[in-house]
């Protein structure tokens, strides 16, 4: 007998008309079973926009990637994600909030970004999910800032960090803070802001911080470091290699000519990514392209969308590990690629103290000077 999960997985993912035909064939019991589980609801009825290899966007039925499948059952009330660009984390949490608001009563979610443009993009993801939902629930209110569901009395709000939107006792069931490493640019008082964030979420509610790295900022970086050795925040690292769309084959339209073969030469650093971090030559093709694109940007007449030729931005936007990405986003004395290579090759320490802050490889020898 075919399970309801198998029926959902067989639904068309790209052709929307064919998908609607399949959905109409679902029995009433099938639909009720889907409505009873927000995870099934999200897979069955929520559509999102993704980019194809040639860069063109297209709507597709939400189909969780491998890391998203794992995350579906490992969510906690205090998640913090250090991520590469375009791995789909924001979309994952947005579709979670939409599916819960459509199926569960009195859900109260808020999505916060550090700039207005990103807030508008968040609202667009929600609108796409609702507009293409074949069982779209009636809305009491629907605009670029708020979506209120009529039957469940649930709501989703979109806000910008620094605006006067967070009040103590809001009783949010979910707060998603996007690109948190940039919040300090718009938040005047970091300590009071974070205290207000915690007090705005109801007890038992869910707080999610996510960001690409931005040096040692006073909000995200500090929380990430505590999460790695603490007990409250649950850390989730999503490297560039977890994005299936950046594993480019030989014929990818944007691959550089020098990488359009199966045996192009690798640097020591690139080989370490393959040998020690699970990268493929397809990932190296993508990273070489992004590196070339950054270096090709004009340092003489940069526009607001350009980054003055700085290769360090590659590791910041597409981190390969959770250490060098922070080093690459600030001024360094030592080349971050070389330090990363040596770190990957190093043997483990003899012992670790102070919750990982002190790592000891060799005992000091009496009578010998040590100078830093």
Short mmCIF file of C-alpha atoms in Angstrom, two decimals:
data_model
loop_
_atom_site.label_atom_id
_atom_site.label_comp_id
_atom_site.label_asym_id
_atom_site.label_seq_id
_atom_site.Cartn_x
_atom_site.Cartn_y
_atom_site.Cartn_z
CA UNK A 1 0.00 0.00 0.00
CA UNK A 2 1.30 3.46 -0.94
CA UNK A 3 1.82 5.74 2.07
CA UNK A 4 0.70 9.36 2.09
CA UNK A 5 4.36 10.44 2.22
CA UNK A 6 5.06 8.44 -0.95
CA UNK A 7 2.06 10.03 -2.66
CA UNK A 8 3.37 13.48 -1.77
CA UNK A 9 6.86 12.68 -3.06
CA UNK A 10 5.37 11.60 -6.42
CA UNK A 11 3.66 14.92 -7.03
CA UNK A 12 5.02 16.86 -10.03
CA UNK A 13 7.70 19.33 -8.98
CA UNK A 14 8.06 21.67 -12.00
CA UNK A 15 5.01 21.53 -14.32
CA UNK A 16 2.35 23.39 -12.31
CA UNK A 17 -0.62 22.40 -14.53
CA UNK A 18 0.32 18.72 -14.32
CA UNK A 19 0.78 19.13 -10.57
CA UNK A 20 -2.75 20.56 -10.19
CA UNK A 21 -4.16 17.58 -12.09
CA UNK A 22 -2.41 15.21 -9.69
CA UNK A 23 -3.56 17.14 -6.61
CA UNK A 24 -7.21 16.91 -7.73
CA UNK A 25 -6.88 13.12 -7.66
CA UNK A 26 -5.93 13.08 -3.96
CA UNK A 27 -8.70 11.62 -1.81
CA UNK A 28 -10.33 13.56 0.99
CA UNK A 29 -8.53 11.35 3.52
CA UNK A 30 -5.21 12.07 1.79
CA UNK A 31 -5.78 15.81 2.05
CA UNK A 32 -6.80 15.55 5.71
CA UNK A 33 -3.65 13.53 6.48
CA UNK A 34 -1.50 16.16 4.77
CA UNK A 35 -3.24 18.97 6.65
CA UNK A 36 -2.47 17.22 9.94
CA UNK A 37 1.33 17.34 9.45
CA UNK A 38 3.03 20.63 8.59
CA UNK A 39 5.99 18.78 7.09
CA UNK A 40 3.76 16.92 4.63
CA UNK A 41 1.78 20.10 3.98
CA UNK A 42 4.96 21.98 3.10
CA UNK A 43 6.09 19.28 0.66
CA UNK A 44 2.66 18.83 -0.91
CA UNK A 45 1.24 22.34 -1.25
CA UNK A 46 4.07 24.90 -0.96
CA UNK A 47 5.90 26.22 -4.04
CA UNK A 48 9.09 28.30 -4.04
CA UNK A 49 11.30 29.95 -6.66
CA UNK A 50 14.70 28.46 -7.52
CA UNK A 51 17.33 29.38 -10.10
CA UNK A 52 18.28 27.06 -12.94
CA UNK A 53 21.84 26.58 -14.23
CA UNK A 54 21.41 29.45 -16.70
CA UNK A 55 20.35 31.82 -13.92
CA UNK A 56 16.68 32.00 -14.84
CA UNK A 57 14.20 31.66 -11.94
CA UNK A 58 11.41 29.11 -12.00
CA UNK A 59 8.75 28.07 -9.47
CA UNK A 60 9.02 24.51 -8.12
CA UNK A 61 7.20 22.46 -5.50
CA UNK A 62 9.20 22.53 -2.27
CA UNK A 63 11.26 19.35 -2.08
CA UNK A 64 13.68 19.36 0.86
CA UNK A 65 17.37 18.93 0.13
CA UNK A 66 19.25 16.29 2.16
CA UNK A 67 20.31 18.77 4.86
CA UNK A 68 16.73 20.10 5.05
CA UNK A 69 15.40 16.57 5.52
CA UNK A 70 17.75 16.14 8.48
CA UNK A 71 16.82 19.56 9.85
CA UNK A 72 13.08 18.78 9.68
CA UNK A 73 13.44 16.45 12.65
CA UNK A 74 16.29 18.17 14.52
CA UNK A 75 14.89 21.67 14.98
CA UNK A 76 15.26 23.13 18.47
CA UNK A 77 13.92 26.25 20.19
CA UNK A 78 17.32 27.95 19.88
CA UNK A 79 18.94 27.32 16.48
CA UNK A 80 21.83 29.31 15.05
CA UNK A 81 23.02 28.66 11.50
CA UNK A 82 26.32 29.78 10.00
CA UNK A 83 25.76 29.37 6.29
CA UNK A 84 26.89 29.88 2.75
CA UNK A 85 24.83 32.00 0.41
CA UNK A 86 21.93 30.37 -1.45
CA UNK A 87 21.80 27.09 0.50
CA UNK A 88 18.09 27.69 1.10
CA UNK A 89 18.03 28.19 4.88
CA UNK A 90 15.82 31.30 4.87
CA UNK A 91 13.39 29.62 2.48
CA UNK A 92 13.37 26.53 4.70
CA UNK A 93 12.32 28.44 7.81
CA UNK A 94 9.86 30.66 5.91
CA UNK A 95 8.07 27.67 4.45
CA UNK A 96 8.04 26.05 7.90
CA UNK A 97 6.30 29.14 9.30
CA UNK A 98 3.81 29.28 6.41
CA UNK A 99 2.90 25.59 6.70
CA UNK A 100 2.46 25.86 10.48
CA UNK A 101 0.37 29.03 10.19
CA UNK A 102 -1.88 27.36 7.60
CA UNK A 103 -2.45 24.22 9.66
CA UNK A 104 -1.99 25.10 13.35
CA UNK A 105 -3.97 27.60 15.46
CA UNK A 106 -2.52 30.74 17.03
CA UNK A 107 0.95 30.58 15.51
CA UNK A 108 2.69 33.94 15.63
CA UNK A 109 5.87 34.18 13.56
CA UNK A 110 8.12 37.13 12.77
CA UNK A 111 10.92 37.35 10.21
CA UNK A 112 13.52 40.02 10.70
CA UNK A 113 16.20 41.20 8.28
CA UNK A 114 18.78 43.95 8.51
CA UNK A 115 17.62 45.90 5.45
CA UNK A 116 14.37 46.77 3.66
CA UNK A 117 15.33 45.02 0.41
CA UNK A 118 15.82 41.69 2.14
CA UNK A 119 12.51 42.17 3.97
CA UNK A 120 10.74 42.64 0.64
CA UNK A 121 12.36 39.46 -0.70
CA UNK A 122 11.10 37.61 2.38
CA UNK A 123 7.57 38.86 1.72
CA UNK A 124 7.86 37.70 -1.91
CA UNK A 125 8.70 34.13 -0.81
CA UNK A 126 5.59 34.06 1.36
CA UNK A 127 3.41 35.46 -1.42
CA UNK A 128 4.66 32.85 -3.89
CA UNK A 129 3.93 30.08 -1.39
CA UNK A 130 0.40 31.36 -0.83
CA UNK A 131 -0.48 32.24 -4.43
CA UNK A 132 0.50 28.81 -5.77
CA UNK A 133 -1.01 26.82 -2.91
CA UNK A 134 -3.86 24.72 -4.39
CA UNK A 135 -5.52 24.67 -0.96
CA UNK A 136 -4.68 28.26 -0.03
CA UNK A 137 -6.34 29.19 3.26
CA UNK A 138 -8.40 32.39 3.47
CA UNK A 139 -6.49 35.39 4.77
CA UNK A 140 -7.86 38.10 7.03
CA UNK A 141 -4.94 40.40 6.13
CA UNK A 142 -2.27 40.19 3.47
CA UNK A 143 0.32 42.85 2.63
CA UNK A 144 4.10 43.26 2.45
CA UNK A 145 4.38 43.37 6.26
CA UNK A 146 1.77 40.96 7.62
CA UNK A 147 -0.09 37.81 6.63
CA UNK A 148 -2.98 36.85 8.95
CA UNK A 149 -4.78 33.53 8.46
CA UNK A 150 -8.53 33.67 8.95
CA UNK A 151 -9.30 30.13 10.11
CA UNK A 152 -6.26 29.35 12.28
CA UNK A 153 -5.90 32.90 13.67
CA UNK A 154 -2.18 32.56 12.98
CA UNK A 155 0.05 35.32 11.58
CA UNK A 156 3.42 35.96 9.96
CA UNK A 157 5.05 39.41 10.19
CA UNK A 158 8.07 40.77 8.30
CA UNK A 159 10.25 43.39 10.00
CA UNK A 160 13.63 45.14 9.80
CA UNK A 161 16.18 45.13 12.64
CA UNK A 162 16.45 48.53 14.29
CA UNK A 163 12.83 49.45 13.62
CA UNK A 164 10.58 49.79 16.66
CA UNK A 165 8.86 46.44 16.08
CA UNK A 166 9.90 44.27 19.00
CA UNK A 167 8.05 44.76 22.24
CA UNK A 168 8.46 42.68 25.35
CA UNK A 169 5.64 40.18 25.69
CA UNK A 170 4.75 39.84 22.01
CA UNK A 171 4.44 36.09 22.67
CA UNK A 172 5.89 35.06 19.32
CA UNK A 173 5.93 31.33 18.62
CA UNK A 174 8.78 31.81 16.12
CA UNK A 175 11.32 34.55 15.49
CA UNK A 176 13.65 34.16 12.51
CA UNK A 177 16.57 36.59 12.48
CA UNK A 178 18.19 36.69 9.03
CA UNK A 179 21.76 37.85 8.26
CA UNK A 180 22.27 38.65 11.94
CA UNK A 181 25.96 39.50 11.49
CA UNK A 182 24.84 42.78 9.89
CA UNK A 183 22.36 43.83 12.59
CA UNK A 184 24.83 45.93 14.54
CA UNK A 185 24.77 48.42 11.65
CA UNK A 186 21.14 49.34 12.37
CA UNK A 187 20.81 48.49 16.09
CA UNK A 188 21.91 51.24 18.48
CA UNK A 189 22.02 49.24 21.72
CA UNK A 190 22.98 45.61 21.07
CA UNK A 191 22.51 44.37 24.65
CA UNK A 192 19.02 45.82 25.07
CA UNK A 193 18.07 44.72 21.57
CA UNK A 194 18.94 41.08 22.24
CA UNK A 195 17.21 41.19 25.64
CA UNK A 196 14.08 42.47 23.87
CA UNK A 197 14.36 39.68 21.31
CA UNK A 198 14.35 37.00 23.99
CA UNK A 199 11.45 38.61 25.86
CA UNK A 200 9.37 38.96 22.67
CA UNK A 201 9.24 35.17 22.22
CA UNK A 202 6.82 33.14 24.31
CA UNK A 203 8.18 30.45 26.58
CA UNK A 204 8.54 27.33 24.45
CA UNK A 205 8.73 29.46 21.29
CA UNK A 206 11.42 29.12 18.66
CA UNK A 207 14.26 31.56 17.87
CA UNK A 208 16.38 31.05 14.76
CA UNK A 209 19.48 33.09 14.00
CA UNK A 210 21.17 32.66 10.62
CA UNK A 211 23.85 34.53 8.74
CA UNK A 212 26.82 34.46 6.46
CA UNK A 213 29.92 35.55 8.44
CA UNK A 214 30.89 39.19 8.79
CA UNK A 215 33.99 39.22 10.95
CA UNK A 216 33.68 39.34 14.73
CA UNK A 217 30.41 41.28 14.86
CA UNK A 218 28.96 41.85 18.37
CA UNK A 219 25.79 39.74 17.90
CA UNK A 220 26.09 36.73 15.61
CA UNK A 221 29.78 35.90 16.05
CA UNK A 222 29.55 35.99 19.84
CA UNK A 223 26.45 33.77 19.88
CA UNK A 224 28.03 31.30 17.44
CA UNK A 225 31.15 30.93 19.57
CA UNK A 226 29.06 30.30 22.70
CA UNK A 227 26.86 27.83 20.80
CA UNK A 228 29.84 25.64 19.88
CA UNK A 229 30.61 24.95 23.52
CA UNK A 230 27.38 25.95 25.29
CA UNK A 231 24.09 24.29 26.11
CA UNK A 232 21.37 26.71 24.92
CA UNK A 233 21.96 27.48 21.25
CA UNK A 234 22.14 24.61 18.77
CA UNK A 235 24.77 25.35 16.05
CA UNK A 236 24.23 24.35 12.42
CA UNK A 237 27.01 24.91 9.87
CA UNK A 238 25.96 24.87 6.21
CA UNK A 239 29.02 25.06 3.99
CA UNK A 240 29.01 25.89 0.31
CA UNK A 241 29.39 22.16 -0.40
CA UNK A 242 25.88 21.49 0.94
CA UNK A 243 24.38 23.45 -1.96
CA UNK A 244 23.69 20.92 -4.72
CA UNK A 245 23.38 23.67 -7.33
CA UNK A 246 27.09 24.61 -7.05
CA UNK A 247 28.43 21.15 -7.91
CA UNK A 248 29.08 22.12 -11.53
CA UNK A 249 29.69 19.54 -14.24
CA UNK A 250 32.09 19.99 -17.16
CA UNK A 251 29.34 21.41 -19.38
CA UNK A 252 27.97 23.97 -16.94
CA UNK A 253 27.35 27.19 -18.93
CA UNK A 254 29.32 29.37 -16.47
CA UNK A 255 32.31 27.06 -15.90
CA UNK A 256 35.63 28.69 -16.79
CA UNK A 257 37.39 27.25 -19.89
CA UNK A 258 40.33 26.08 -17.75
CA UNK A 259 37.98 23.83 -15.72
CA UNK A 260 36.04 22.29 -18.62
CA UNK A 261 37.75 18.92 -18.23
CA UNK A 262 37.87 16.20 -15.62
CA UNK A 263 41.57 16.52 -14.73
CA UNK A 264 42.30 20.25 -14.40
CA UNK A 265 45.16 21.08 -12.02
CA UNK A 266 44.33 21.78 -8.37
CA UNK A 267 46.14 24.04 -5.93
CA UNK A 268 47.19 22.61 -2.54
CA UNK A 269 44.31 24.48 -0.93
CA UNK A 270 41.75 23.13 -3.43
CA UNK A 271 43.09 19.60 -2.96
CA UNK A 272 42.71 19.95 0.81
CA UNK A 273 39.02 20.88 0.29
CA UNK A 274 38.50 17.68 -1.70
CA UNK A 275 40.56 15.39 0.54
CA UNK A 276 39.44 16.72 3.91
CA UNK A 277 36.09 18.45 3.50
CA UNK A 278 34.23 16.41 0.93
CA UNK A 279 34.36 18.90 -1.92
CA UNK A 280 34.18 17.74 -5.54
CA UNK A 281 35.79 19.10 -8.69
CA UNK A 282 32.36 20.49 -9.48
CA UNK A 283 32.55 22.63 -6.34
CA UNK A 284 36.04 23.80 -7.31
CA UNK A 285 34.66 24.83 -10.73
CA UNK A 286 32.07 26.99 -8.97
CA UNK A 287 34.57 28.52 -6.51
CA UNK A 288 37.02 29.32 -9.35
CA UNK A 289 34.21 31.07 -11.23
CA UNK A 290 33.18 33.12 -8.17
CA UNK A 291 36.81 33.97 -7.44
CA UNK A 292 37.33 35.18 -11.00
CA UNK A 293 34.10 37.19 -10.86
CA UNK A 294 35.18 38.96 -7.68
CA UNK A 295 38.64 39.73 -9.06
CA UNK A 296 37.11 41.02 -12.29
CA UNK A 297 35.08 43.72 -10.54
CA UNK A 298 36.47 47.19 -11.09
CA UNK A 299 38.43 48.62 -8.14
CA UNK A 300 38.41 52.03 -9.81
CA UNK A 301 34.71 52.73 -10.29
CA UNK A 302 32.79 50.36 -8.04
CA UNK A 303 29.00 50.70 -7.89
CA UNK A 304 26.87 50.12 -4.80
CA UNK A 305 26.51 46.47 -5.83
CA UNK A 306 30.22 45.87 -6.43
CA UNK A 307 32.86 44.66 -4.07
CA UNK A 308 36.27 46.18 -4.61
CA UNK A 309 38.48 43.35 -5.84
CA UNK A 310 38.97 41.41 -2.62
CA UNK A 311 39.35 37.65 -2.79
CA UNK A 312 38.61 37.28 0.90
CA UNK A 313 34.95 37.89 0.14
CA UNK A 314 34.81 34.43 -1.45
CA UNK A 315 35.28 32.62 1.87
CA UNK A 316 32.90 35.02 3.57
CA UNK A 317 30.06 34.51 1.09
CA UNK A 318 30.77 30.80 0.49
CA UNK A 319 32.37 29.43 3.68
CA UNK A 320 34.06 26.04 3.56
CA UNK A 321 34.56 25.76 7.33
CA UNK A 322 33.37 27.63 10.41
CA UNK A 323 36.71 29.27 11.26
CA UNK A 324 38.38 30.67 8.15
CA UNK A 325 35.11 32.34 7.06
CA UNK A 326 35.29 34.70 10.05
CA UNK A 327 38.99 35.36 9.49
CA UNK A 328 38.39 36.20 5.83
CA UNK A 329 35.86 38.89 6.67
CA UNK A 330 38.36 41.12 8.41
CA UNK A 331 41.94 42.35 8.05
CA UNK A 332 44.49 39.54 8.51
CA UNK A 333 48.24 39.41 8.87
CA UNK A 334 48.41 35.83 7.54
CA UNK A 335 46.83 34.51 4.34
CA UNK A 336 43.57 32.78 5.45
CA UNK A 337 43.89 30.12 2.74
CA UNK A 338 47.33 29.09 4.01
CA UNK A 339 46.28 29.09 7.67
CA UNK A 340 43.22 27.01 6.73
CA UNK A 341 45.42 24.52 4.87
CA UNK A 342 47.78 24.11 7.82
CA UNK A 343 44.88 23.79 10.24
CA UNK A 344 43.35 20.98 8.16
CA UNK A 345 46.70 19.15 8.10
CA UNK A 346 47.46 19.57 11.78
CA UNK A 347 47.34 16.66 14.22
CA UNK A 348 44.78 16.80 17.07
CA UNK A 349 45.93 18.41 20.34
CA UNK A 350 47.10 16.30 23.27
CA UNK A 351 44.32 17.71 25.42
CA UNK A 352 41.76 20.52 25.47
CA UNK A 353 40.86 22.79 28.38
CA UNK A 354 38.53 25.72 29.14
CA UNK A 355 35.65 24.46 26.95
CA UNK A 356 37.89 24.35 23.89
CA UNK A 357 39.47 27.77 24.36
CA UNK A 358 42.87 26.26 25.26
CA UNK A 359 44.35 23.52 23.05
CA UNK A 360 47.69 22.02 23.94
CA UNK A 361 49.84 20.10 21.44
CA UNK A 362 53.12 19.79 23.39
CA UNK A 363 54.17 20.28 26.98
CA UNK A 364 56.49 23.26 27.51
CA UNK A 365 60.10 22.33 28.19
CA UNK A 366 61.74 23.78 31.26
CA UNK A 367 64.66 26.08 30.61
CA UNK A 368 63.61 27.00 27.04
CA UNK A 369 62.35 30.50 26.18
CA UNK A 370 59.00 30.90 24.35
CA UNK A 371 58.32 34.13 22.49
CA UNK A 372 55.18 35.39 20.72
#
